Coordinates of C-alpha atoms in Angstrom, one line a residue:
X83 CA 95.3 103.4 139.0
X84 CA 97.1 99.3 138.9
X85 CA 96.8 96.9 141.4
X86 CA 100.1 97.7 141.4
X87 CA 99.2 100.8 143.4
X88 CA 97.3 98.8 145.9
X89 CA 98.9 97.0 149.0
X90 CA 97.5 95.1 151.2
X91 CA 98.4 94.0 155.0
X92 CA 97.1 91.7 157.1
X93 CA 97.4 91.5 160.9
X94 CA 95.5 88.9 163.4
X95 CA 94.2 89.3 166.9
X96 CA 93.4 86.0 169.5
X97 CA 89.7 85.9 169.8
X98 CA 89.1 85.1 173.4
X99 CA 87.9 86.2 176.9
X100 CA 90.3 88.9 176.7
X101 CA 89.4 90.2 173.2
X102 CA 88.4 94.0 172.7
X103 CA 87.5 95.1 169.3
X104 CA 89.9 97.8 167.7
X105 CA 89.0 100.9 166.9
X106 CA 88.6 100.8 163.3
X107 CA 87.1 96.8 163.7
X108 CA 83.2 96.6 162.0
X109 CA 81.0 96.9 165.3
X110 CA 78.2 94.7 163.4
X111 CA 80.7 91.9 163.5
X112 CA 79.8 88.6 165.2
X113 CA 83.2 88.4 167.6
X114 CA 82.6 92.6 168.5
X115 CA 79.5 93.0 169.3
X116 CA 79.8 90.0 171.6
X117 CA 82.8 91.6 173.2
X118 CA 81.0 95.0 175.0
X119 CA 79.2 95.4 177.8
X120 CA 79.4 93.9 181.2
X121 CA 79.1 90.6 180.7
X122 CA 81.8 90.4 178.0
X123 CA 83.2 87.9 179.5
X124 CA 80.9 85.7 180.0
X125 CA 79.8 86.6 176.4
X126 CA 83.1 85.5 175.1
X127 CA 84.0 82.3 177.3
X128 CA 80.5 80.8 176.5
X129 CA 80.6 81.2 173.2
X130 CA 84.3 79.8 173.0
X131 CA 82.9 76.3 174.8
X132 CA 79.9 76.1 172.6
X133 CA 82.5 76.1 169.7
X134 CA 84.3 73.4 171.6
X135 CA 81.5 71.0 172.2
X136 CA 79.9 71.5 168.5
X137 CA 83.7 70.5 167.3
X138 CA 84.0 67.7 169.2
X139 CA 80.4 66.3 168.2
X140 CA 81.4 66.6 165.0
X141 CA 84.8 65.0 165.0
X142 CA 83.6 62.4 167.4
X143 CA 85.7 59.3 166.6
X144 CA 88.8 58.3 168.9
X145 CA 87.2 60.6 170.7
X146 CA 85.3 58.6 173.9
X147 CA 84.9 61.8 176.1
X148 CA 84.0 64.4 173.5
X149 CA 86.8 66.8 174.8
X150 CA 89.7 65.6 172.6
X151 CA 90.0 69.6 170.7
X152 CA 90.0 72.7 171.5
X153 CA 89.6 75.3 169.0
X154 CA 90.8 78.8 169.4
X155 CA 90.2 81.4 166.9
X156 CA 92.1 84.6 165.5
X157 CA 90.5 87.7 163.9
X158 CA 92.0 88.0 160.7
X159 CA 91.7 91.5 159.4
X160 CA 92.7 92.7 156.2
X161 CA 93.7 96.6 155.5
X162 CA 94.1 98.7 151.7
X163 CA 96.9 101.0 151.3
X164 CA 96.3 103.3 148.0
X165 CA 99.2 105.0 147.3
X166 CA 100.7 107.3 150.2
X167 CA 97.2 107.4 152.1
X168 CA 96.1 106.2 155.0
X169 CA 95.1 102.2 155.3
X170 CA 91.8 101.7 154.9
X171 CA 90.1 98.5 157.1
X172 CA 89.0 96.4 154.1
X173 CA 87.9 92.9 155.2
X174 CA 88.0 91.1 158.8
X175 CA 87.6 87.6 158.6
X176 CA 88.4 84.5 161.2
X177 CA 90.9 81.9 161.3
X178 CA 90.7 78.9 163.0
X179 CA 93.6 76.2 164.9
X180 CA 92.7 73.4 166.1
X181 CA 94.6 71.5 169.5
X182 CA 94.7 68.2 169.5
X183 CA 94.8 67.5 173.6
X184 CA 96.3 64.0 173.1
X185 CA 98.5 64.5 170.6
X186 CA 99.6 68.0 171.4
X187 CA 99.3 69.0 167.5
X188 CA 97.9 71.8 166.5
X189 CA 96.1 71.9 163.1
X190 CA 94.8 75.4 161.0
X191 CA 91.1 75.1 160.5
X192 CA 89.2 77.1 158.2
X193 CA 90.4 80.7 157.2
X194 CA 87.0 82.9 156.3
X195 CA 84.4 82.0 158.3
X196 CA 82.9 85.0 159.5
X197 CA 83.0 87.9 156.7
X198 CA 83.1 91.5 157.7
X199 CA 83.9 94.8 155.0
X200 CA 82.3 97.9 155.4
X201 CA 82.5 98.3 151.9
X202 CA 79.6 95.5 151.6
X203 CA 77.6 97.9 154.5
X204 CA 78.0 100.9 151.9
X205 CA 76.3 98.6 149.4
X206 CA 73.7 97.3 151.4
X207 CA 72.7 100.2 153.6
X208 CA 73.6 102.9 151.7
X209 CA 73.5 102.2 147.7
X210 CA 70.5 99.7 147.3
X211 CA 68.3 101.6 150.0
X212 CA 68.8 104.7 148.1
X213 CA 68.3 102.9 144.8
X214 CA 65.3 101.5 146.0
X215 CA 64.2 104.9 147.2
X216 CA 64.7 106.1 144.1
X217 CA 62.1 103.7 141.9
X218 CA 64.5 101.2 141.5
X219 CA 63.9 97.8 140.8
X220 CA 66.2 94.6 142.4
X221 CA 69.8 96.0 142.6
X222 CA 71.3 98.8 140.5
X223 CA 73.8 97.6 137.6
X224 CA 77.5 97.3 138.3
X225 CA 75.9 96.4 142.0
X226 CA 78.8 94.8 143.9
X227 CA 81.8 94.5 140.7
X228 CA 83.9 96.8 142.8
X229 CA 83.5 94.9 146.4
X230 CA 84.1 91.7 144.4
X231 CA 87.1 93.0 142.7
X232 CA 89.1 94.1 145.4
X233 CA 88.1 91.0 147.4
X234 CA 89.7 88.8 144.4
X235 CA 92.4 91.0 144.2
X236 CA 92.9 90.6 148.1
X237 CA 93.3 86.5 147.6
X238 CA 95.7 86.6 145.1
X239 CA 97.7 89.1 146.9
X240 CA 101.5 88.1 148.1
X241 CA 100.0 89.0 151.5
X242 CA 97.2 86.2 151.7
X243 CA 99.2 83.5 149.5
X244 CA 101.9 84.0 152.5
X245 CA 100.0 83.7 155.2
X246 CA 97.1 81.1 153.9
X247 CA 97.0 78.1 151.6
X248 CA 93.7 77.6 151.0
X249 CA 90.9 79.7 149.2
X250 CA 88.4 81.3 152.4
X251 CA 85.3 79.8 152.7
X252 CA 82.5 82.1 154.5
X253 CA 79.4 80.5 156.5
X254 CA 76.5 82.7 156.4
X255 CA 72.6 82.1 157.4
X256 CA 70.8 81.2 154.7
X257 CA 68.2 83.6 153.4
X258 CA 64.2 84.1 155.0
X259 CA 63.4 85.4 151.5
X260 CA 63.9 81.8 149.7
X261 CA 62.7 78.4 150.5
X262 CA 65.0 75.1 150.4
X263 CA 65.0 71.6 149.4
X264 CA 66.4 68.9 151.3
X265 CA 68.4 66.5 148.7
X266 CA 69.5 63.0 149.0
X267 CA 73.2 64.1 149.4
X268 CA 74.7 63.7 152.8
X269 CA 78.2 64.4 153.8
X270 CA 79.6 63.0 156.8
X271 CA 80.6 66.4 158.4
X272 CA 79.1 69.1 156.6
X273 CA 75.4 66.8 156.7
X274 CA 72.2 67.1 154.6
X275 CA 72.7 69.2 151.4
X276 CA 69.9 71.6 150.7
X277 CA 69.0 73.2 147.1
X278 CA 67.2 76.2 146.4
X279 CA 65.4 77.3 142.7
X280 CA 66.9 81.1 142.9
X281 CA 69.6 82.8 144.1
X282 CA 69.6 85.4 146.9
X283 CA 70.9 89.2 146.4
X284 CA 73.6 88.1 149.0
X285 CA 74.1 84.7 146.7
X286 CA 74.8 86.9 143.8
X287 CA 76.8 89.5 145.9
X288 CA 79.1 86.6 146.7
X289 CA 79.5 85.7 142.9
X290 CA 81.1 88.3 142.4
X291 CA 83.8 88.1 144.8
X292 CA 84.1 84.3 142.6
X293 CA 82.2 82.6 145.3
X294 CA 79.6 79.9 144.6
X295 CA 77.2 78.7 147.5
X296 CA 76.0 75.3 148.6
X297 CA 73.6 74.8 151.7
X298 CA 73.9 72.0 154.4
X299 CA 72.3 70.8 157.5
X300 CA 75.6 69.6 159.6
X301 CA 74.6 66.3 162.1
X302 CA 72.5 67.0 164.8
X303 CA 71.6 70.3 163.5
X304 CA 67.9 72.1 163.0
X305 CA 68.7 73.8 159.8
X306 CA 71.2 74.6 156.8
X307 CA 74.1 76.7 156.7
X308 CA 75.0 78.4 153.3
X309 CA 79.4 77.5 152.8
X310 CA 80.3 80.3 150.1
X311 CA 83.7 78.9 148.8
X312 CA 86.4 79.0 145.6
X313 CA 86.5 75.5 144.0
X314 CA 85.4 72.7 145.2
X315 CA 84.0 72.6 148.9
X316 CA 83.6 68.7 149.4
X317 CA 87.0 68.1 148.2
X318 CA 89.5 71.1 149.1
X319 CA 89.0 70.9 152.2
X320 CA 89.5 68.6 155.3
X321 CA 86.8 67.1 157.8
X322 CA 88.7 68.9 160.5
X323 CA 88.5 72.3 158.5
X324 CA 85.0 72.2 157.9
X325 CA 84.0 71.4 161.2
X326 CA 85.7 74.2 162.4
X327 CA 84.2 76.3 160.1
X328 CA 80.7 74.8 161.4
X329 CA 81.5 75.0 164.8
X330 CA 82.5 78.3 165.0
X331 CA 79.7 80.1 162.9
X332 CA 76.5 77.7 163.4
X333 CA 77.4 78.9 167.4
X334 CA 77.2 82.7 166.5
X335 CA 74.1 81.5 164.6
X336 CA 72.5 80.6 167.5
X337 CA 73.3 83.0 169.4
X338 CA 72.1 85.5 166.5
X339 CA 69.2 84.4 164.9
X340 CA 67.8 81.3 167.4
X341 CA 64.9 81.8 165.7
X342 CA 66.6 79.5 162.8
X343 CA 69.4 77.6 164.4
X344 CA 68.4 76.9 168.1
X345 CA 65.1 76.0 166.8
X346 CA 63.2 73.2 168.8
X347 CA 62.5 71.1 165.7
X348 CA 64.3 70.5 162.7
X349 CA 64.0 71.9 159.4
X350 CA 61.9 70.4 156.9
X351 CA 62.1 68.7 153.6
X352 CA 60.9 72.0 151.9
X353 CA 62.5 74.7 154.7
X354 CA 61.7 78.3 154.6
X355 CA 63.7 80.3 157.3
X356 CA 61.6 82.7 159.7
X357 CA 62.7 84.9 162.3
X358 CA 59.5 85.0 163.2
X359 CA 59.3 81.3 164.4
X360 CA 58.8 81.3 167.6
X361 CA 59.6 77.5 169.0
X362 CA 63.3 78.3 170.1
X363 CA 65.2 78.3 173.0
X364 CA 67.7 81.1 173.9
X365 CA 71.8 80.6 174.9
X366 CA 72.8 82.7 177.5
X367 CA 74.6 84.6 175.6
X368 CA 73.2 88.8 175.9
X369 CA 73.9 90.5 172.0
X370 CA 72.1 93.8 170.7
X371 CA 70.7 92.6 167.5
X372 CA 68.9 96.2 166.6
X373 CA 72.4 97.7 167.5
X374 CA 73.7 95.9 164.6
X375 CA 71.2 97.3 162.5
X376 CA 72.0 100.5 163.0
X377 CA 75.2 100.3 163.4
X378 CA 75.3 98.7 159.5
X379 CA 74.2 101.8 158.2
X380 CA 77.1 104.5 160.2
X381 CA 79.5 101.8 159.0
X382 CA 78.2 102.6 154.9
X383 CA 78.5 105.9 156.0
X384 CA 82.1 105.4 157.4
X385 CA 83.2 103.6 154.2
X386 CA 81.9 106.2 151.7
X387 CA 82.9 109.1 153.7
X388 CA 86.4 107.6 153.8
X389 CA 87.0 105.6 151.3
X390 CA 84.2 105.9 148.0
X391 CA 84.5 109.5 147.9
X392 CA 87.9 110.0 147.9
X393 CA 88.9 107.1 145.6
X394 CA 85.8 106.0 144.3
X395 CA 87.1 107.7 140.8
X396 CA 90.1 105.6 140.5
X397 CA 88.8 102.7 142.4
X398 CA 85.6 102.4 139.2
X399 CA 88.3 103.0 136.7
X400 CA 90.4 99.8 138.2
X401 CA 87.6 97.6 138.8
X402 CA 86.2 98.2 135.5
X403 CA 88.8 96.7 133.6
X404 CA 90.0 94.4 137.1
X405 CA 86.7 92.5 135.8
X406 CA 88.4 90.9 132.6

């Protein structure tokens, strides 16, 4: 199999107070498991004005009321075609616009974001667990090449450079496992930068999809973010496109692991995460976060029922030589 026997598609859906996840949309995700149960609603239209307000405290100049954008976000989801079988969901990431409420301009944001493939959940909750199970030590070799190919091989598709022209950047928590250094760096925008001695297995999961990390501690803040990115993150890319890429995912931070980012004190020069902490407040925003848990591990069986085992052949074959 060629790449050449790979094609991609890419469709969006609005994320708002009227957003219901599709049927074959990652139930871990940030935007879907916000968007069930009864208070769905409220879920959704809380979380969208907590994005507002962070944006606005971030991009705070000319702006005397703090209500001068709006950001609205789109689910960006990204689906594999190999030969004449069915689509497979790949990847589901978000896209931000940004409305300018004086101007009337609208401005894209950050495309990335959130990151969702339940081809990483296969490699998380279903290879390294039973690698581990197995004696294994850290991860098993070759651990992540073929996630990381196909994401690389998703950028440079016709069907991304079409509809995007700038490299994703993905905001994730940063790891409980490692402990970080506050530097003398600060950036206007993206804040304090933090440094850390070793990389995490997510870190080096990430590397292979040709994504470096750098950690920072946005203003007004309690503790750093870590921006995955292509290139160079302080310079590609606008203030208005990395605060919407803070906005948007230090809220579903806080409304995921408060523990970390709706702490009631700040992080510290030397900072090691805990959900354990317990100084925090709570949004009042309801989420399921054991749910997600399990739910990670169906979805690993999802993707290898449907996808590894009936390509996973070809697919090793491809990403083997995809690699050089």
């Amino acid at each position: 199999m060629t790449s050449s026997g790979f094609a991609f598609t890419i469709s969006s859906t609005n994320f708002d107070e009227d957003y219901r996840p599709a049927d074959d949309t990652r139930l871990t995700t940030n935007f879907a498991n916000l968007a069930r149960g009864p208070d769905r609603r409220d879920n959704l239209r809380r979380t969208m004005r907590m994005i507002d307000h962070r944006f606005n405290a971030l991009m705070h100049w000319d702006n005397p009321t703090g209500d001068r954008y709006a950001v609205t976000l789109q689910i960006v989801s990204a689906a594999l075609r190999i030969g004449d079988d069915d689509a497979f969901p790949l990847i589901e990431m978000l896209h931000t616009v940004v409305t300018d409420r004086i101007s009337g301009g609208c401005s894209d944001g950050m495309v990335g974001n959130n990151f969702s493939s339940y081809v990483r959940d296969y490699d998380f909750s279903v290879v390294l667990p039973g690698h581990r199970k197995a004696g294994g030590d850290a991860t098993p070799d070759g651990f992540g090449d073929l996630h990381g190919n196909l994401f690389k091989q998703f950028v440079r598709s016709n069907a991304y450079r079409d509809r995007f022209r700038k490299a994703p950047v993905i905001c994730l928590s940063v790891s409980s496992r490692e402990v970080y250094h506050r530097t003398a760096n600060v950036h206007p925008i993206l804040g304090v930068e933090y440094r850390t001695g070793e990389g995490s297995t997510t870190d080096d999961y990430f590397a292979k999809m040709g994504m470096k990390v750098r950690y920072f501690m946005p203003p007004h803040g309690v503790a750093p973010l870590a921006f995955y990115h292509v290139g160079d993150l302080v310079s590609d890319y606008s203030n208005l496109e990395l605060a919407s890429t803070i906005s948007t995912m230090e809220t579903f931070q806080k409304i995921y692991r408060p523990e970390i980012y709706n702490a009631n004190s700040v992080a510290a020069e030397r900072y090691r995460p805990s959900l354990d902490y317990q100084d925090y407040s709570l949004t009042r925003i309801v989420y399921d976060r054991e749910e997600r848990s399990r739910l990670a591990i169906e979805q690993g069986r999802f993707a290898e029922e449907t996808f590894i085992k009936p390509h996973g052949a070809a697919l090793q074959r491809w990403s083997a030589t995809a690699g050089h």
